[in-house]
C-alpha cells in the first residue's frame, strides 16, 4: 500500500466514523438469555411463540435459533440433526430451483411483541415432499410435539431480566481445518472433537476465513449480488458424528474472481457451538435442603455425569449466609469421620446481589443457626471489585458468623475446605490441581484456621443464596469438579 | 463495498496469527476465553433505495483470522406500541413467494497492513430485480414497520473472537 492509498483509506475511515453514526459500544455489558423452544409439531404448526423473559426488544443484539430434528432414518441410517432455523438459501438469482440445488429449508423468526419471539418453520418451495432430503424440516418428519425442539439464544444489553436460567451452557470453538472451497463444495468436520453429542447443541455458527485472513463471513450468508449462502448442519448419522458444511452455489466468492481466495490449505474458519452441559434436574445422591426458609419451587439441583466430572446447577432464592441464622439452599450428603477434604469449581455465579454466594460448606446440622464452615464465591459486579471469595465460619449454634475475604476473586475459581478433626482451613485455586497437601503451590489459604466442634455425622455439599429475597429473585449458579 | 487489494493482503507487516494447517480440527476457544465486540448500528435509512449498503469502520478488538462468529440484528423504527420490530439480517423469507425475500448479508474485512482498520459491510438483498427489498418497502407489504430514521438505533453487530 502506498502513501496516497493510506491517506485515502484514512480519509474514508475518518469520514465514515464521523458521519455514519458509528458507536463501537465498547464496554457494553452483554447478557445472554436461553429459552427452550419446547414441544413443536412442525408438521402441523407453522409457528411457535417463545417467551423471552422480559427483554426489551431494542436491547436485543442477536438471536440464534437451533432446531433439533426428531430421530429419522434416511438411507437406512438413523440420525438426529441440529440446524439453524434461519439458514439459507434458495439458489442464485434467476436460478431454476430443483431438488438437487435446493438448499432451502430455512425458517425465520421475528420479535414483534414485547418479549416474545415468533418462530416460523420453512416452506416447501419445491413441493417435492419428503423425497427432498433438504426439506426434512418442512415435511412433517418433525412431528414429535412433546420433546424439546431446540433452543433460542438471545444476546442483549441493558438491565438483566429478572429470570434466572436453570441451564449450564458452555461453548467450544473448533477450527474447520483445511478446505479448498473453490474445489470442493462440501466439508465434513468431525463433530466428535467437540466432546459432546449433537443433541446437546444449543446454538452454533460457522464462519469462513479467506486464505489471507482479510475476509470473514458467516457460512450461511447471502451474497452481495445474489444468494450464495451455504449451509452448516450437525448430524450424528455416522460415527463419528459430523458437522457438514456446504458452500453456496454462487462461485465467484470462492473461486478467486473476487480479490479473496479460499483455495489454500490452511484453516478455513471456525465452528462455534454452545452446548447444554447440564440441565436443572434433580441430581442423584444429593438431598435438597432449604436452610432457614421454605422450599422456593424454583430450586433445583442438577448434574450431568458422575463424580468429579459432574456439572451442577442450582437455582434458588435465599437471603444470606450470615449473622446468627441463614437462608440458603444446600445440596448435601451426610458424612462421618474425623477428616475430610471437599473441593469444587464455581464456574459461574449469577449477580443477583453483591452478596449472593455460591460455594461449598461443611455444616453440623440442617438447622438455620447451625455451626458451619464454608468457602463462598460472590459475584464480580459490572463496576467495582466485588466482595471476593471468603472463608465463612460460625463456631457455635446461634453464634455470629465471621468471614475472612481478603481478595477480589470471583468465578470461575476453585474453592476447597479441609477438615482435620475440629480444625478447618479454607483455600482457593485458579487451577484446582490436587489439594494443599499434594500440590501446595496451587492453593492459597484464605484467613486463618478455625476451630469448630462437629458432631460425628455432619453434612457436606454445595451452598448457595441469592443474597436477597425482597423481592424474591432466583439465583442460578454453576459448579463442576465437586469432589469429597 | 470496499474491496481490499491483494497488495494489502500480502503486506509483510502482518501481525495476524495463523491457525495451523492440516485436516485435524482443534478446539481454540471456550466460553471462558471467547470475547465479544459489539457495534451499535445507527444512521441508516434503509427506506432509501439508493442506500442499500452500509459500511462501518470500527476499531477492531481482534485479529481478523480469529473472528469466529458474526451476527447482525436489525431493528425497525419504533412501532405504534413504542417497540421496534426485531429481525435477523441474514434471515430468509418464510413464504413461498420469493418476492418477499428480505435477506441481508454481512462480512468483515481486515487490513493486514493496518490492524486498527476494520470494515464491516452490510447489504440488503432481494431476489427479484423488479421487487424492492422487504426492508425498504415495509409499508407496501401491509406491515407497519419502517426503517427510515437516521437517528434511531438500527441494530447491532456482534463479533465473537478469541484472543
Short mmCIF file of N, CA and C in Angstrom, two decimals, chain A residues 186-345:
data_model
loop_
_atom_site.label_atom_id
_atom_site.label_comp_id
_atom_site.label_asym_id
_atom_site.label_seq_id
_atom_site.Cartn_x
_atom_site.Cartn_y
_atom_site.Cartn_z
N UNK A 186 -18.22 -29.32 -0.38
CA UNK A 186 -18.58 -29.80 0.95
C UNK A 186 -17.35 -29.95 1.82
N UNK A 187 -17.59 -29.89 3.11
CA UNK A 187 -16.55 -30.16 4.09
C UNK A 187 -17.20 -30.83 5.30
N UNK A 188 -16.66 -31.97 5.66
CA UNK A 188 -17.14 -32.66 6.86
C UNK A 188 -16.13 -32.45 7.98
N UNK A 189 -16.62 -32.01 9.09
CA UNK A 189 -15.78 -31.81 10.27
C UNK A 189 -16.20 -32.82 11.32
N UNK A 190 -15.23 -33.46 11.91
CA UNK A 190 -15.52 -34.47 12.93
C UNK A 190 -16.07 -33.80 14.16
N UNK A 191 -17.38 -33.90 14.31
CA UNK A 191 -18.01 -33.22 15.43
C UNK A 191 -17.65 -33.86 16.77
N UNK A 192 -17.18 -35.09 16.73
CA UNK A 192 -16.78 -35.75 17.98
C UNK A 192 -15.67 -34.99 18.68
N UNK A 193 -14.94 -34.17 17.93
CA UNK A 193 -13.88 -33.38 18.55
C UNK A 193 -14.42 -32.37 19.55
N UNK A 194 -15.72 -32.09 19.47
CA UNK A 194 -16.28 -31.18 20.46
C UNK A 194 -16.41 -31.86 21.83
N UNK A 195 -16.58 -33.17 21.83
CA UNK A 195 -16.62 -33.89 23.08
C UNK A 195 -17.99 -33.97 23.71
N UNK A 196 -19.03 -33.64 22.98
CA UNK A 196 -20.39 -33.82 23.48
C UNK A 196 -21.30 -34.16 22.31
N UNK A 197 -22.45 -34.77 22.56
CA UNK A 197 -23.28 -35.22 21.45
C UNK A 197 -24.05 -34.08 20.78
N UNK A 198 -24.47 -34.34 19.55
CA UNK A 198 -25.19 -33.34 18.76
C UNK A 198 -26.47 -32.90 19.47
N UNK A 199 -27.11 -33.82 20.16
CA UNK A 199 -28.40 -33.46 20.76
C UNK A 199 -28.26 -32.53 21.96
N UNK A 200 -27.05 -32.17 22.32
CA UNK A 200 -26.87 -31.18 23.37
C UNK A 200 -26.52 -29.79 22.81
N UNK A 201 -26.49 -29.66 21.49
CA UNK A 201 -26.15 -28.37 20.89
C UNK A 201 -27.30 -27.39 21.11
N UNK A 202 -26.98 -26.23 21.65
CA UNK A 202 -28.00 -25.22 21.91
C UNK A 202 -27.88 -24.03 20.97
N UNK A 203 -26.74 -23.88 20.31
CA UNK A 203 -26.56 -22.82 19.33
C UNK A 203 -25.26 -23.08 18.60
N UNK A 204 -25.21 -22.73 17.32
CA UNK A 204 -23.92 -22.82 16.64
C UNK A 204 -23.89 -21.88 15.45
N UNK A 205 -22.68 -21.50 15.08
CA UNK A 205 -22.44 -20.70 13.89
C UNK A 205 -21.16 -21.20 13.23
N UNK A 206 -21.11 -21.12 11.92
CA UNK A 206 -19.92 -21.50 11.17
C UNK A 206 -19.44 -20.29 10.38
N UNK A 207 -18.15 -20.06 10.43
CA UNK A 207 -17.57 -18.86 9.82
C UNK A 207 -16.45 -19.25 8.88
N UNK A 208 -16.41 -18.61 7.72
CA UNK A 208 -15.35 -18.82 6.75
C UNK A 208 -14.33 -17.69 6.83
N UNK A 209 -13.07 -18.05 6.69
CA UNK A 209 -12.00 -17.06 6.66
C UNK A 209 -11.23 -17.26 5.37
N UNK A 210 -10.95 -16.17 4.66
CA UNK A 210 -10.22 -16.28 3.40
C UNK A 210 -8.77 -16.67 3.65
N UNK A 211 -8.09 -17.06 2.58
CA UNK A 211 -6.71 -17.51 2.72
C UNK A 211 -5.83 -16.47 3.41
N UNK A 212 -5.99 -15.22 3.00
CA UNK A 212 -5.13 -14.19 3.56
C UNK A 212 -5.74 -13.55 4.80
N UNK A 213 -6.82 -14.15 5.27
CA UNK A 213 -7.45 -13.71 6.51
C UNK A 213 -7.90 -12.26 6.48
N UNK A 214 -8.29 -11.80 5.32
CA UNK A 214 -8.77 -10.42 5.27
C UNK A 214 -10.28 -10.37 5.13
N UNK A 215 -10.91 -11.51 4.92
CA UNK A 215 -12.36 -11.54 4.84
C UNK A 215 -12.87 -12.65 5.75
N UNK A 216 -13.84 -12.30 6.55
CA UNK A 216 -14.50 -13.27 7.41
C UNK A 216 -15.99 -13.19 7.14
N UNK A 217 -16.62 -14.33 6.94
CA UNK A 217 -18.01 -14.34 6.56
C UNK A 217 -18.73 -15.48 7.26
N UNK A 218 -20.00 -15.27 7.54
CA UNK A 218 -20.83 -16.34 8.05
C UNK A 218 -21.12 -17.29 6.90
N UNK A 219 -21.04 -18.58 7.15
CA UNK A 219 -21.19 -19.52 6.06
C UNK A 219 -22.62 -19.53 5.51
N UNK A 220 -23.57 -19.08 6.27
CA UNK A 220 -24.93 -19.08 5.75
C UNK A 220 -25.30 -17.73 5.15
N UNK A 221 -24.32 -16.87 4.98
CA UNK A 221 -24.61 -15.56 4.45
C UNK A 221 -25.23 -15.63 3.06
N UNK A 222 -25.95 -14.60 2.75
CA UNK A 222 -26.34 -14.41 1.36
C UNK A 222 -25.35 -13.44 0.76
N UNK A 223 -25.32 -13.37 -0.53
CA UNK A 223 -24.21 -12.69 -1.16
C UNK A 223 -24.50 -11.29 -1.60
N UNK A 224 -23.46 -10.55 -1.97
CA UNK A 224 -23.63 -9.17 -2.39
C UNK A 224 -24.33 -9.04 -3.72
N UNK A 225 -24.40 -10.08 -4.49
CA UNK A 225 -25.11 -9.96 -5.76
C UNK A 225 -26.03 -11.15 -5.96
N UNK A 226 -26.52 -11.67 -4.90
CA UNK A 226 -27.44 -12.79 -5.04
C UNK A 226 -27.21 -13.77 -3.93
N UNK A 227 -27.91 -14.85 -3.99
CA UNK A 227 -27.81 -15.82 -2.93
C UNK A 227 -26.67 -16.78 -3.20
N UNK A 228 -25.66 -16.72 -2.36
CA UNK A 228 -24.70 -17.81 -2.42
C UNK A 228 -24.47 -18.32 -1.02
N UNK A 229 -25.54 -18.38 -0.35
CA UNK A 229 -25.47 -18.87 1.01
C UNK A 229 -25.08 -20.32 1.05
N UNK A 230 -24.37 -20.69 2.09
CA UNK A 230 -24.02 -22.08 2.31
C UNK A 230 -24.86 -22.64 3.43
N UNK A 231 -24.56 -23.84 3.81
CA UNK A 231 -25.29 -24.45 4.91
C UNK A 231 -24.29 -25.08 5.87
N UNK A 232 -24.73 -25.22 7.08
CA UNK A 232 -23.97 -25.92 8.09
C UNK A 232 -24.98 -26.67 8.95
N UNK A 233 -24.82 -27.95 9.01
CA UNK A 233 -25.75 -28.76 9.78
C UNK A 233 -24.95 -29.78 10.57
N UNK A 234 -25.38 -30.05 11.76
CA UNK A 234 -24.71 -31.01 12.62
C UNK A 234 -25.53 -32.29 12.63
N UNK A 235 -24.88 -33.41 12.46
CA UNK A 235 -25.62 -34.66 12.37
C UNK A 235 -24.86 -35.78 13.08
N UNK A 236 -25.61 -36.67 13.68
CA UNK A 236 -24.98 -37.83 14.31
C UNK A 236 -25.20 -39.08 13.48
N UNK A 237 -25.40 -38.90 12.17
CA UNK A 237 -25.79 -40.02 11.31
C UNK A 237 -24.68 -41.04 11.14
N UNK A 238 -23.46 -40.66 11.36
CA UNK A 238 -22.36 -41.58 11.17
C UNK A 238 -21.50 -41.57 12.41
N UNK A 239 -20.57 -42.46 12.45
CA UNK A 239 -19.62 -42.47 13.55
C UNK A 239 -18.24 -42.17 12.99
N UNK A 240 -17.60 -41.10 13.33
CA UNK A 240 -18.05 -40.10 14.30
C UNK A 240 -19.11 -39.18 13.72
N UNK A 241 -19.83 -38.48 14.59
CA UNK A 241 -20.79 -37.50 14.09
C UNK A 241 -20.09 -36.38 13.35
N UNK A 242 -20.83 -35.73 12.46
CA UNK A 242 -20.20 -34.73 11.59
C UNK A 242 -20.88 -33.38 11.69
N UNK A 243 -20.07 -32.35 11.48
CA UNK A 243 -20.59 -31.04 11.13
C UNK A 243 -20.43 -30.94 9.62
N UNK A 244 -21.53 -30.95 8.91
CA UNK A 244 -21.50 -30.95 7.45
C UNK A 244 -21.62 -29.51 6.97
N UNK A 245 -20.60 -29.04 6.30
CA UNK A 245 -20.58 -27.69 5.77
C UNK A 245 -20.69 -27.75 4.25
N UNK A 246 -21.43 -26.84 3.69
CA UNK A 246 -21.56 -26.81 2.23
C UNK A 246 -21.59 -25.36 1.79
N UNK A 247 -20.75 -25.04 0.85
CA UNK A 247 -20.76 -23.68 0.36
C UNK A 247 -21.94 -23.48 -0.57
N UNK A 248 -22.29 -22.20 -0.79
CA UNK A 248 -23.39 -21.89 -1.68
C UNK A 248 -23.03 -22.10 -3.13
N UNK A 249 -24.02 -22.01 -4.00
CA UNK A 249 -23.78 -22.31 -5.41
C UNK A 249 -23.10 -21.18 -6.16
N UNK A 250 -23.12 -20.00 -5.64
CA UNK A 250 -22.54 -18.88 -6.36
C UNK A 250 -21.03 -18.91 -6.16
N UNK A 251 -20.29 -19.05 -7.25
CA UNK A 251 -18.90 -19.43 -7.11
C UNK A 251 -17.92 -18.27 -7.08
N UNK A 252 -18.30 -17.10 -7.56
CA UNK A 252 -17.32 -16.02 -7.67
C UNK A 252 -16.64 -15.73 -6.34
N UNK A 253 -17.42 -15.84 -5.30
CA UNK A 253 -16.87 -15.52 -4.00
C UNK A 253 -15.76 -16.47 -3.61
N UNK A 254 -15.86 -17.68 -4.13
CA UNK A 254 -14.95 -18.72 -3.68
C UNK A 254 -13.83 -19.05 -4.66
N UNK A 255 -13.99 -18.67 -5.91
CA UNK A 255 -13.04 -19.15 -6.91
C UNK A 255 -11.98 -18.13 -7.29
N UNK A 256 -11.90 -17.06 -6.56
CA UNK A 256 -10.85 -16.11 -6.83
C UNK A 256 -11.24 -15.01 -7.80
N UNK A 257 -12.46 -15.04 -8.33
CA UNK A 257 -12.90 -13.97 -9.20
C UNK A 257 -12.94 -12.65 -8.43
N UNK A 258 -13.20 -12.75 -7.15
CA UNK A 258 -13.06 -11.59 -6.29
C UNK A 258 -11.61 -11.54 -5.80
N UNK A 259 -11.35 -10.61 -4.98
CA UNK A 259 -9.97 -10.44 -4.54
C UNK A 259 -9.55 -11.44 -3.48
N UNK A 260 -10.47 -12.25 -3.05
CA UNK A 260 -10.16 -13.15 -1.96
C UNK A 260 -10.14 -14.59 -2.44
N UNK A 261 -9.26 -15.36 -1.91
CA UNK A 261 -9.16 -16.76 -2.28
C UNK A 261 -9.54 -17.65 -1.10
N UNK A 262 -10.11 -18.77 -1.45
CA UNK A 262 -10.49 -19.76 -0.46
C UNK A 262 -9.97 -21.13 -0.89
N UNK A 263 -8.85 -21.14 -1.59
CA UNK A 263 -8.38 -22.41 -2.13
C UNK A 263 -7.08 -22.88 -1.48
N UNK A 264 -6.67 -22.25 -0.42
CA UNK A 264 -5.46 -22.67 0.25
C UNK A 264 -5.69 -23.89 1.13
N UNK A 265 -4.67 -24.23 1.87
CA UNK A 265 -4.76 -25.44 2.69
C UNK A 265 -4.78 -25.13 4.18
N UNK A 266 -4.76 -23.85 4.53
CA UNK A 266 -4.76 -23.52 5.95
C UNK A 266 -6.17 -23.61 6.52
N UNK A 267 -6.24 -23.31 7.78
CA UNK A 267 -7.54 -23.36 8.42
C UNK A 267 -8.53 -22.45 7.71
N UNK A 268 -9.69 -22.98 7.42
CA UNK A 268 -10.67 -22.23 6.64
C UNK A 268 -11.63 -21.42 7.50
N UNK A 269 -11.68 -21.69 8.78
CA UNK A 269 -12.61 -20.94 9.62
C UNK A 269 -12.92 -21.69 10.89
N UNK A 270 -14.12 -21.44 11.42
CA UNK A 270 -14.45 -21.95 12.74
C UNK A 270 -15.91 -22.40 12.82
N UNK A 271 -16.13 -23.34 13.70
CA UNK A 271 -17.49 -23.68 14.12
C UNK A 271 -17.56 -23.37 15.60
N UNK A 272 -18.46 -22.50 15.95
CA UNK A 272 -18.67 -22.18 17.36
C UNK A 272 -19.98 -22.82 17.80
N UNK A 273 -19.92 -23.66 18.80
CA UNK A 273 -21.13 -24.35 19.25
C UNK A 273 -21.29 -24.17 20.75
N UNK A 274 -22.47 -23.72 21.15
CA UNK A 274 -22.86 -23.69 22.55
C UNK A 274 -23.59 -24.99 22.85
N UNK A 275 -23.36 -25.54 24.00
CA UNK A 275 -23.99 -26.82 24.30
C UNK A 275 -24.46 -26.88 25.74
N UNK A 276 -25.45 -27.70 25.93
CA UNK A 276 -26.05 -27.86 27.25
C UNK A 276 -25.17 -28.81 28.06
N UNK A 277 -24.44 -28.23 29.02
CA UNK A 277 -23.56 -29.05 29.86
C UNK A 277 -24.36 -29.75 30.95
N UNK A 278 -25.33 -29.09 31.46
CA UNK A 278 -26.17 -29.70 32.50
C UNK A 278 -27.49 -28.95 32.55
N UNK A 279 -28.51 -29.67 32.80
CA UNK A 279 -29.83 -29.11 32.90
C UNK A 279 -30.27 -29.16 34.35
N UNK A 280 -31.14 -28.27 34.70
CA UNK A 280 -31.52 -28.17 36.10
C UNK A 280 -32.54 -29.24 36.46
N UNK A 281 -32.06 -30.43 36.58
CA UNK A 281 -32.92 -31.54 37.01
C UNK A 281 -32.45 -32.01 38.38
N UNK A 282 -33.28 -32.81 38.99
CA UNK A 282 -32.89 -33.36 40.27
C UNK A 282 -31.64 -34.21 40.12
N UNK A 283 -30.65 -33.92 40.86
CA UNK A 283 -29.44 -34.71 40.82
C UNK A 283 -29.58 -35.99 41.62
N UNK A 284 -28.68 -36.88 41.45
CA UNK A 284 -28.73 -38.13 42.21
C UNK A 284 -27.71 -38.08 43.34
N UNK A 285 -28.11 -38.61 44.47
CA UNK A 285 -27.19 -38.73 45.59
C UNK A 285 -27.15 -37.53 46.50
N UNK A 286 -27.85 -36.45 46.14
CA UNK A 286 -27.85 -35.26 46.98
C UNK A 286 -29.25 -35.02 47.51
N UNK A 287 -29.31 -34.47 48.69
CA UNK A 287 -30.59 -34.08 49.29
C UNK A 287 -30.76 -32.58 49.14
N UNK A 288 -31.94 -32.22 48.69
CA UNK A 288 -32.26 -30.79 48.63
C UNK A 288 -32.66 -30.32 50.01
N UNK A 289 -31.97 -29.37 50.54
CA UNK A 289 -32.33 -28.80 51.83
C UNK A 289 -32.44 -27.29 51.68
N UNK A 290 -33.52 -26.77 52.20
CA UNK A 290 -33.69 -25.32 52.23
C UNK A 290 -33.47 -24.89 53.66
N UNK A 291 -32.38 -24.25 53.89
CA UNK A 291 -31.98 -23.89 55.25
C UNK A 291 -32.57 -22.53 55.60
N UNK A 292 -33.47 -22.52 56.57
CA UNK A 292 -33.98 -21.26 57.08
C UNK A 292 -35.10 -20.63 56.28
N UNK A 293 -35.55 -21.30 55.23
CA UNK A 293 -36.71 -20.78 54.52
C UNK A 293 -37.40 -21.93 53.80
N UNK A 294 -38.67 -21.68 53.42
CA UNK A 294 -39.47 -22.74 52.81
C UNK A 294 -38.98 -23.04 51.40
N UNK A 295 -39.26 -24.25 50.97
CA UNK A 295 -38.90 -24.63 49.60
C UNK A 295 -39.45 -23.59 48.64
N UNK A 296 -38.60 -23.14 47.72
CA UNK A 296 -38.99 -22.00 46.90
C UNK A 296 -39.44 -22.37 45.51
N UNK A 297 -39.63 -23.62 45.23
CA UNK A 297 -40.20 -24.01 43.95
C UNK A 297 -39.23 -23.90 42.80
N UNK A 298 -38.47 -22.85 42.75
CA UNK A 298 -37.53 -22.68 41.66
C UNK A 298 -36.23 -23.42 41.90
N UNK A 299 -36.12 -23.97 43.08
CA UNK A 299 -34.88 -24.63 43.42
C UNK A 299 -34.73 -25.94 42.68
N UNK A 300 -33.60 -26.20 42.18
CA UNK A 300 -33.34 -27.49 41.57
C UNK A 300 -31.85 -27.73 41.59
N UNK A 301 -31.51 -28.96 41.75
CA UNK A 301 -30.11 -29.32 41.81
C UNK A 301 -29.87 -30.29 40.68
N UNK A 302 -29.13 -29.90 39.69
CA UNK A 302 -28.95 -30.79 38.56
C UNK A 302 -27.51 -31.22 38.41
N UNK A 303 -27.31 -32.32 37.78
CA UNK A 303 -25.96 -32.69 37.45
C UNK A 303 -25.95 -33.47 36.16
N UNK A 304 -24.81 -33.55 35.60
CA UNK A 304 -24.61 -34.32 34.39
C UNK A 304 -23.28 -35.03 34.55
N UNK A 305 -23.30 -36.32 34.38
CA UNK A 305 -22.09 -37.08 34.63
C UNK A 305 -22.06 -37.55 36.07
N UNK A 306 -20.95 -38.00 36.50
CA UNK A 306 -20.86 -38.50 37.85
C UNK A 306 -19.51 -38.13 38.44
N UNK A 307 -19.45 -38.20 39.75
CA UNK A 307 -18.20 -37.90 40.43
C UNK A 307 -17.68 -36.51 40.11
N UNK A 308 -16.38 -36.40 40.01
CA UNK A 308 -15.78 -35.09 39.80
C UNK A 308 -16.10 -34.51 38.44
N UNK A 309 -16.59 -35.35 37.50
CA UNK A 309 -16.90 -34.85 36.17
C UNK A 309 -18.26 -34.19 36.09
N UNK A 310 -19.06 -34.31 37.15
CA UNK A 310 -20.42 -33.79 37.11
C UNK A 310 -20.42 -32.26 37.06
N UNK A 311 -21.41 -31.73 36.38
CA UNK A 311 -21.68 -30.30 36.38
C UNK A 311 -22.97 -30.08 37.14
N UNK A 312 -22.98 -29.23 38.11
CA UNK A 312 -24.14 -28.99 38.94
C UNK A 312 -24.71 -27.61 38.66
N UNK A 313 -26.00 -27.51 38.65
CA UNK A 313 -26.67 -26.23 38.50
C UNK A 313 -27.66 -26.09 39.64
N UNK A 314 -27.59 -25.02 40.34
CA UNK A 314 -28.54 -24.77 41.43
C UNK A 314 -29.25 -23.46 41.15
N UNK A 315 -30.56 -23.51 41.28
CA UNK A 315 -31.37 -22.30 41.14
C UNK A 315 -32.15 -22.13 42.44
N UNK A 316 -31.98 -21.03 43.06
CA UNK A 316 -32.64 -20.84 44.35
C UNK A 316 -32.79 -19.37 44.66
N UNK A 317 -33.58 -19.10 45.68
CA UNK A 317 -33.66 -17.74 46.22
C UNK A 317 -32.73 -17.68 47.43
N UNK A 318 -33.27 -17.39 48.58
CA UNK A 318 -32.44 -17.36 49.78
C UNK A 318 -31.91 -15.98 50.08
N UNK A 319 -31.75 -15.70 51.37
CA UNK A 319 -31.35 -14.37 51.80
C UNK A 319 -29.85 -14.23 51.97
N UNK A 320 -29.29 -15.00 52.88
CA UNK A 320 -27.86 -14.82 53.12
C UNK A 320 -27.35 -15.97 53.99
N UNK A 321 -26.07 -16.09 54.05
CA UNK A 321 -25.38 -16.98 54.99
C UNK A 321 -24.60 -16.04 55.88
N UNK A 322 -25.24 -15.65 56.94
CA UNK A 322 -24.64 -14.56 57.71
C UNK A 322 -25.33 -14.42 59.06
N UNK A 323 -24.76 -13.65 59.93
CA UNK A 323 -25.30 -13.33 61.25
C UNK A 323 -25.51 -14.61 62.06
N UNK A 324 -26.66 -14.74 62.73
CA UNK A 324 -26.86 -15.87 63.64
C UNK A 324 -27.72 -16.97 63.02
N UNK A 325 -28.29 -16.74 61.85
CA UNK A 325 -29.11 -17.76 61.18
C UNK A 325 -29.06 -17.51 59.68
N UNK A 326 -29.25 -18.57 58.92
CA UNK A 326 -29.03 -18.50 57.47
C UNK A 326 -30.32 -18.77 56.69
N UNK A 327 -30.30 -18.33 55.42
CA UNK A 327 -31.35 -18.66 54.45
C UNK A 327 -30.64 -18.98 53.14
N UNK A 328 -30.57 -20.25 52.83
CA UNK A 328 -29.87 -20.63 51.60
C UNK A 328 -30.27 -22.05 51.20
N UNK A 329 -29.87 -22.45 50.00
CA UNK A 329 -30.10 -23.81 49.52
C UNK A 329 -28.82 -24.62 49.69
N UNK A 330 -29.00 -25.90 50.06
CA UNK A 330 -27.85 -26.72 50.41
C UNK A 330 -28.03 -28.09 49.74
N UNK A 331 -27.23 -28.38 48.72
CA UNK A 331 -27.23 -29.71 48.09
C UNK A 331 -26.20 -30.54 48.83
N UNK A 332 -26.66 -31.45 49.68
CA UNK A 332 -25.74 -32.04 50.65
C UNK A 332 -25.85 -33.55 50.75
N UNK A 333 -24.82 -34.10 51.33
CA UNK A 333 -24.78 -35.51 51.70
C UNK A 333 -24.28 -35.60 53.14
N UNK A 334 -24.82 -36.53 53.94
CA UNK A 334 -24.28 -36.72 55.28
C UNK A 334 -22.90 -37.37 55.21
N UNK A 335 -22.05 -36.98 56.10
CA UNK A 335 -20.70 -37.53 56.15
C UNK A 335 -20.33 -37.86 57.59
N UNK A 336 -19.42 -38.79 57.74
CA UNK A 336 -18.87 -39.13 59.05
C UNK A 336 -17.35 -39.19 58.94
N UNK A 337 -16.72 -39.20 60.09
CA UNK A 337 -15.26 -39.30 60.07
C UNK A 337 -14.59 -38.02 60.52
N UNK A 338 -13.38 -38.17 60.96
CA UNK A 338 -12.67 -37.03 61.53
C UNK A 338 -12.18 -36.06 60.46
N UNK A 339 -11.69 -36.62 59.35
CA UNK A 339 -11.04 -35.77 58.35
C UNK A 339 -11.80 -35.81 57.02
N UNK A 340 -11.78 -34.69 56.34
CA UNK A 340 -12.44 -34.62 55.03
C UNK A 340 -11.86 -33.44 54.25
N UNK A 341 -11.70 -33.65 52.98
CA UNK A 341 -11.37 -32.54 52.07
C UNK A 341 -12.45 -32.48 51.00
N UNK A 342 -13.03 -31.32 50.82
CA UNK A 342 -14.05 -31.12 49.79
C UNK A 342 -13.61 -29.95 48.92
N UNK A 343 -13.74 -30.14 47.61
CA UNK A 343 -13.42 -29.03 46.71
C UNK A 343 -14.39 -29.01 45.54
N UNK A 344 -14.52 -27.86 44.93
CA UNK A 344 -15.39 -27.70 43.75
C UNK A 344 -14.95 -26.45 43.01
N UNK A 345 -15.31 -26.41 41.76
CA UNK A 345 -15.07 -25.21 40.96
C UNK A 345 -16.40 -24.49 40.79
#
